[in-house]
Coordinates of C-alpha atoms and ligand atoms in Angstrom, one line a residue:
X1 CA 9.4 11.3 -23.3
X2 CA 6.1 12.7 -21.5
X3 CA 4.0 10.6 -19.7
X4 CA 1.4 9.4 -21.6
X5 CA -2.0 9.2 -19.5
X6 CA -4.3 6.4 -20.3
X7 CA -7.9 7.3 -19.0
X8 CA -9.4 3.5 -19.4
X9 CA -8.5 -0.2 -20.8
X10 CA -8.7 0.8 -24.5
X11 CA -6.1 4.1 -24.0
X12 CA -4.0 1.9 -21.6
X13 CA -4.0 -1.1 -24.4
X14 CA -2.7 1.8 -27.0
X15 CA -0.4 3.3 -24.8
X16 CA 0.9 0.0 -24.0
X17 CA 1.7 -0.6 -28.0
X18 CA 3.0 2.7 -28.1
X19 CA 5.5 1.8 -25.6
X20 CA 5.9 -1.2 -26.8
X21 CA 7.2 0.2 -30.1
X22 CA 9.1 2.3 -28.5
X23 CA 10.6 0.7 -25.7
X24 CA 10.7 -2.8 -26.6
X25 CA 8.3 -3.8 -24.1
X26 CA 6.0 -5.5 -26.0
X27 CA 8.6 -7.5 -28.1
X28 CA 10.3 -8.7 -24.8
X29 CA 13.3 -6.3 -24.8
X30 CA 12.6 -4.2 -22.0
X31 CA 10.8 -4.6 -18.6
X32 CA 8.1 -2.9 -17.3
X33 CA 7.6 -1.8 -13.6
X34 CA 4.0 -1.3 -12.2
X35 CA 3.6 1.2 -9.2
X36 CA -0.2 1.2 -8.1
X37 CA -1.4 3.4 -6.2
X38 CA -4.9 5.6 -4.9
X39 CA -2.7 9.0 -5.7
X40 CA -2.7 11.7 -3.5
X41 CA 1.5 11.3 -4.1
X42 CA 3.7 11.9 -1.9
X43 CA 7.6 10.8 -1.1
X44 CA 6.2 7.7 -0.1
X45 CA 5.3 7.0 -3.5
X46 CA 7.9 8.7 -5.1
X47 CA 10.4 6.0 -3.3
X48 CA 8.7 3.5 -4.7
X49 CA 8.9 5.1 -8.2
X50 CA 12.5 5.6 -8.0
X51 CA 13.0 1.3 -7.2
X52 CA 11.0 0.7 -10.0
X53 CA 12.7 2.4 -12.1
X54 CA 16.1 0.7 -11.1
X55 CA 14.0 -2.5 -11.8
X56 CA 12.7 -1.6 -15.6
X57 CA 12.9 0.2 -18.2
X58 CA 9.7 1.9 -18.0
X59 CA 7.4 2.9 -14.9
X60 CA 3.8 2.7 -14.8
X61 CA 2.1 4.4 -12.0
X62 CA -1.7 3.4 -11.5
X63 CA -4.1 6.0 -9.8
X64 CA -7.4 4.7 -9.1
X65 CA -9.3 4.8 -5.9
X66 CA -10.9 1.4 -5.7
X67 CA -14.0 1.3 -4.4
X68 CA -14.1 -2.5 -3.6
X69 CA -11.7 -2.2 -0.5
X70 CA -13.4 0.4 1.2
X71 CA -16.2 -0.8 3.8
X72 CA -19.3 1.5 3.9
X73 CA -18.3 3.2 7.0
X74 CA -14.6 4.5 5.4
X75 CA -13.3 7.1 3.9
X76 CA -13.8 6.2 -0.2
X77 CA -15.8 9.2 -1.0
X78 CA -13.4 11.8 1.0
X79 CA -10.1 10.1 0.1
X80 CA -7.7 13.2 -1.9
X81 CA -8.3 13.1 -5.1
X82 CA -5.0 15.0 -6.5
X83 CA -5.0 14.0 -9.8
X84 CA -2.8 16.9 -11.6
X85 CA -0.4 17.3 -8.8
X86 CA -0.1 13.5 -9.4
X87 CA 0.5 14.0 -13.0
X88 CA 3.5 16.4 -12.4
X89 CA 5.0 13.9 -9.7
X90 CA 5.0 11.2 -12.2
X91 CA 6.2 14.0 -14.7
X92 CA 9.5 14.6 -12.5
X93 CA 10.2 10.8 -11.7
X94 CA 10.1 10.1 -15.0
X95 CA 7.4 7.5 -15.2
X96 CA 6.2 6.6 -18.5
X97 CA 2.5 5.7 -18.0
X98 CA -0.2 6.9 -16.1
X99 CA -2.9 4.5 -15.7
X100 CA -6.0 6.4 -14.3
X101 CA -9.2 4.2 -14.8
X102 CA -13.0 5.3 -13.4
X103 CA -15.0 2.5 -11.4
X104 CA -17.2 1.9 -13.8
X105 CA -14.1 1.3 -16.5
X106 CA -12.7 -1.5 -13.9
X107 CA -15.8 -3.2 -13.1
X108 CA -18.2 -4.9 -15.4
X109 CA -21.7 -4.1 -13.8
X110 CA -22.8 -7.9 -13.2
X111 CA -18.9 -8.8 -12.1
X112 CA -18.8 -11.7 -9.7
X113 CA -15.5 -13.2 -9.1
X114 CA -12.8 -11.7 -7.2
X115 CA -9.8 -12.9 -4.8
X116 CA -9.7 -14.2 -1.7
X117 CA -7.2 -13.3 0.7
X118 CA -8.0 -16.6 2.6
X119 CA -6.6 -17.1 6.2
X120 CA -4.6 -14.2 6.2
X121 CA -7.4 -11.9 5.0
X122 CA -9.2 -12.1 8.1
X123 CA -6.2 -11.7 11.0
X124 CA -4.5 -8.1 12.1
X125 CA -6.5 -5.7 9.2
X126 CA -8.9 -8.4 8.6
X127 CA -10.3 -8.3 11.5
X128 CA -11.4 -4.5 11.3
X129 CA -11.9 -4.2 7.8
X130 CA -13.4 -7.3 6.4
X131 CA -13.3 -7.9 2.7
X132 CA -10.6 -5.5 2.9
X133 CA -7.9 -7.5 1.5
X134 CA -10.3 -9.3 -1.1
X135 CA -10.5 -6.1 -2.7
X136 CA -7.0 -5.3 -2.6
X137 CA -5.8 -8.4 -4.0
X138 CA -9.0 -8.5 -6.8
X139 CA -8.1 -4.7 -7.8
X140 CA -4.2 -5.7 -7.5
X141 CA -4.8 -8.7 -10.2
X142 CA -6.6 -6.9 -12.5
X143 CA -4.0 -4.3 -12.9
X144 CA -1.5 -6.8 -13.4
X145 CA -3.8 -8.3 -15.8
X146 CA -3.8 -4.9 -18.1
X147 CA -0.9 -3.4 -17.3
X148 CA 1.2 -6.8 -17.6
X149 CA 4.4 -5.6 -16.1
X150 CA 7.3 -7.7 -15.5
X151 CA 8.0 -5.9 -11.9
X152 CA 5.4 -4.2 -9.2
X153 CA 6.4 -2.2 -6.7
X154 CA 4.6 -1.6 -3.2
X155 CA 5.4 -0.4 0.3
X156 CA 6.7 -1.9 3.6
X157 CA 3.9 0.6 4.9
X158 CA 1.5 -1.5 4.0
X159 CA 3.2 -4.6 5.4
X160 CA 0.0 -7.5 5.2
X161 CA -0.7 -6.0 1.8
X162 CA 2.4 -6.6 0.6
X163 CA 2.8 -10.1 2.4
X164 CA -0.6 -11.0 0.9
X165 CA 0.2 -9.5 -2.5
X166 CA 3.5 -11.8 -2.5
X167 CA 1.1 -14.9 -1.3
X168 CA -1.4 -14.4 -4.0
X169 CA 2.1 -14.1 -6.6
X170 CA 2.8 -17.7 -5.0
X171 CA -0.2 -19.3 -4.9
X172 CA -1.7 -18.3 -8.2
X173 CA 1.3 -18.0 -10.3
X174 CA 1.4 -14.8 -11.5
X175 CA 4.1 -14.0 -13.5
X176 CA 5.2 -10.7 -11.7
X177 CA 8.0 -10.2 -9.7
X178 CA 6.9 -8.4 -6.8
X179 CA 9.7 -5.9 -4.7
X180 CA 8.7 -4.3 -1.3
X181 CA 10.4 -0.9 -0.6
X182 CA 11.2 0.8 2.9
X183 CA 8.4 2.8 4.7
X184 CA 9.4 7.2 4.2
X185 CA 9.1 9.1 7.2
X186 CA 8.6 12.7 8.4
X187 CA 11.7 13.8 10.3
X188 CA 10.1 13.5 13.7
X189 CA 8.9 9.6 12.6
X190 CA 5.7 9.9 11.1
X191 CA 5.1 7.4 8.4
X192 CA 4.0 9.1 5.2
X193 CA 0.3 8.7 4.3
X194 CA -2.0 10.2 1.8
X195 CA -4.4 10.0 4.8
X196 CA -2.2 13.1 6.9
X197 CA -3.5 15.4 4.9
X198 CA -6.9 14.8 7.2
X199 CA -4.9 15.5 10.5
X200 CA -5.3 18.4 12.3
X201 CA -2.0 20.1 14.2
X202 CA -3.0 18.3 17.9
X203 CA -4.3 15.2 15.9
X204 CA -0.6 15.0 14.0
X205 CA 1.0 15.4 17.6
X206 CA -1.2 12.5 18.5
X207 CA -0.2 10.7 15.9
X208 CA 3.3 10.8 16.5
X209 CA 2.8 8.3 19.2
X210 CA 2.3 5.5 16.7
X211 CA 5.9 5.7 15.1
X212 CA 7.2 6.5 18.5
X213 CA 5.6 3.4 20.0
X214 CA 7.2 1.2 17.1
X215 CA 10.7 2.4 17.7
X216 CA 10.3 2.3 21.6
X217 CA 9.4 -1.5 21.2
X218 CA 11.9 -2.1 18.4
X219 CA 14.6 -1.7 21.3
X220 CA 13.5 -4.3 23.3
X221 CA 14.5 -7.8 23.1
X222 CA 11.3 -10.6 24.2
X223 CA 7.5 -10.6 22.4
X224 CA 6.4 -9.5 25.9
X225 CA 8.8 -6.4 26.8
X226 CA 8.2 -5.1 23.1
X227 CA 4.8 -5.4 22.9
X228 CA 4.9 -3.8 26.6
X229 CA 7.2 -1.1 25.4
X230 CA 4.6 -0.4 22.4
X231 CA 1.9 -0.4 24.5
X232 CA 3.2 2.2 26.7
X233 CA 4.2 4.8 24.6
X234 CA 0.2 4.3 23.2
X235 CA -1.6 4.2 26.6
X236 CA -0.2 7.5 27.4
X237 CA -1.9 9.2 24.4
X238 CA -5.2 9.1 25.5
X239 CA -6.1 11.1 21.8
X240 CA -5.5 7.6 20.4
X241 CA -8.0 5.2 19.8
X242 CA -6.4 2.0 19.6
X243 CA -7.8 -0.7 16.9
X244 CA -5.0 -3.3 17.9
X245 CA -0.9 -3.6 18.6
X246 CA 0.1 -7.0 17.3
X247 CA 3.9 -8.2 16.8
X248 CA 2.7 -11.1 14.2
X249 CA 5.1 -13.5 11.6
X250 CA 5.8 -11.6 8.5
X251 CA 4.8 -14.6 6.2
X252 CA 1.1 -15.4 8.3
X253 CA 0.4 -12.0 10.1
X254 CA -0.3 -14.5 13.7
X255 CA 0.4 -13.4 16.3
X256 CA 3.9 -14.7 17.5
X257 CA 4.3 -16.6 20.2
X258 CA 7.2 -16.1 23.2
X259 CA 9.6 -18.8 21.5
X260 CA 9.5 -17.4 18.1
X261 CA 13.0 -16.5 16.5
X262 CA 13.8 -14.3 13.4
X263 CA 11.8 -11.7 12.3
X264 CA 8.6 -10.5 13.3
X265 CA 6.5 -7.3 12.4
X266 CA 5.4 -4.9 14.9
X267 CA 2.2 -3.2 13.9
X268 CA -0.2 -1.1 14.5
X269 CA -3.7 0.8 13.5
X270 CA -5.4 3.6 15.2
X271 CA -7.7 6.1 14.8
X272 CA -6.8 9.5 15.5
X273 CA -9.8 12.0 15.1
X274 CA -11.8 10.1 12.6
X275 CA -8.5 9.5 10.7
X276 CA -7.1 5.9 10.9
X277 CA -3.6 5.1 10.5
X278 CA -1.0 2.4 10.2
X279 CA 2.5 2.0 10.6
X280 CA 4.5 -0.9 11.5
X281 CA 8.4 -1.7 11.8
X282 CA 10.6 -5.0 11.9
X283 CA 12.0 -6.4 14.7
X284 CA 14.4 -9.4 14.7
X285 CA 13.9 -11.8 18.2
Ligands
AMP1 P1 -1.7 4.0 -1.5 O1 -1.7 5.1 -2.5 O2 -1.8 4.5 0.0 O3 -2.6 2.9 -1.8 O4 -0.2 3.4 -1.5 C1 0.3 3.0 -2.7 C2 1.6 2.3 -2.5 O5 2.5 3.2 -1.8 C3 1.5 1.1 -1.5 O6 2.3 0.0 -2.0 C4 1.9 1.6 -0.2 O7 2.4 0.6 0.7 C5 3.0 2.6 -0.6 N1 3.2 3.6 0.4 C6 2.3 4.3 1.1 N2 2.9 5.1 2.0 C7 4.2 4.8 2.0 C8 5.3 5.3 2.7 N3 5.3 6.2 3.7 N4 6.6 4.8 2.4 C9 6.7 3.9 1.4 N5 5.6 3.4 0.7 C10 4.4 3.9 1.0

């Protein structure tokens, strides 16, 4: 079947019937996996397509740029807007529906209520992009609320999206199941980004030294030699602007303390240039 491409809520509530008919999903029969994303595609994505089409019958893939978790001083205007290379990468991973919405389709021009991210909203990404993960989780619900799929899919990459994504799930009962797929890498370590694409060749060598940081403190054993480790590997990159290095609780995104056992999340975000980058890995103390 091609993908069907709905440009706003009324083509996404057809294509939703048509697939429906179709597919069952409507009546009950078969499940529905949502992938959003801001497009610019890339393997990264295309991981998370293939889980959730393990999880479903059909995929959904949203593409939409949302305005409301960019602070005024970011990169919303310049983000890659690839929108037919998108089509053809949902084409090949056999995704069913495109959802591809404008702004001013999402939001109602007087909206007022959105999520909040609460506690967690305002440590580790928080802290540097405020109202950051309000927007996430308000755009998130909203395409749960049209699309209505059984499953969504979203990236380790983003690791206190996902945690707060799985915290909203919990705390306001929304009937989604949510899966978390591995962060894709380059060869050399680089976590995939839609953002590389800004990085010149000496700013991608730079850049390197985030993933190489994570893996040089995932080999130690204590908070204190991994953060050290990290911190290293970072100091010596003087190309690297350094917004923080945190190894936090997975559930809270605190900072752990020397006692803590289990796992915790190394992270970190940096400018490179004026690019700004995350990655993070897992470490079990
Ligand atoms: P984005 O388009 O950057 O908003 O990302 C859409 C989804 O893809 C999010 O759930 C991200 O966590 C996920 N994602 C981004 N980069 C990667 C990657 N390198 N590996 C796996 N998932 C990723």
């Amino acid at each position: 079947m091609d993908v069907i491409v709905a440009r706003n809520r009324a083509e996404l509530a057809e294509a939703r019937r048509a697939l429906g008919a179709h597919g069952g999903i409507s009546r009950g029969t078969a499940e529905l996996a949502l992938v959003p994303t801001m497009g610019a595609l890339h393997e990264g994505h295309r991981s998370l397509m293939r889980l959730a089409r393990e999880r479903a019958d059909h995929v959904a893939v949203s593409v939409f740029v949302n305005p409301l978790q960019f602070g005024p001083n970011e990169d919303f205007s310049r983000y890659p807007r690839t929108f037919d290379a998108d089509l053809e990468v949902c084409a090949a991973e056999g995704v069913s529906l495109v959802f591809a919405p404008s702004a001013d389709d999402m939001y109602l021009p007087d909206r007022q209520v959105g999520v909040s991210a609460g506690r967690m909203g305002t440590v580790a990404e928080g802290t540097f992009r405020p109202g950051h993960l309000d927007g996430v989780l308000t755009v998130v619900l909203k395409l749960f609320n049209l699309v209505r799929p059984d499953v969504a899919v979203f990236g380790q990459k983003d690791a206190q999206q996902l945690a707060m994504i799985r915290r909203m799930v919990a705390d306001l009962d929304v009937p989604v199941a949510v899966v978390g797929g591995p962060t894709v890498r380059e060869a050399d370590g680089l976590a995939l980004s839609s953002r590389n694409r800004y990085l010149s060749d000496d700013d991608r060598r730079a850049a390197l030294s985030l993933s190489r940081a994570l893996f040089a403190g995932a080999e130690r054993r204590t908070p204190a030699e991994i953060r050290g480790a990290a911190r290293e590997v970072l100091d010596g990159e003087p190309a690297v602007s350094l917004d923080y290095l945190i190894l936090v609780d997975p559930a809270t995104f605190e900072e752990v303390g020397d006692d803590h056992v289990g796992e915790a999340i190394l992270a970190v975000a940096a400018k490179v240039s004026s690019t700004r980058l995350i990655d993070n890995v897992t470490v079990t103390l």
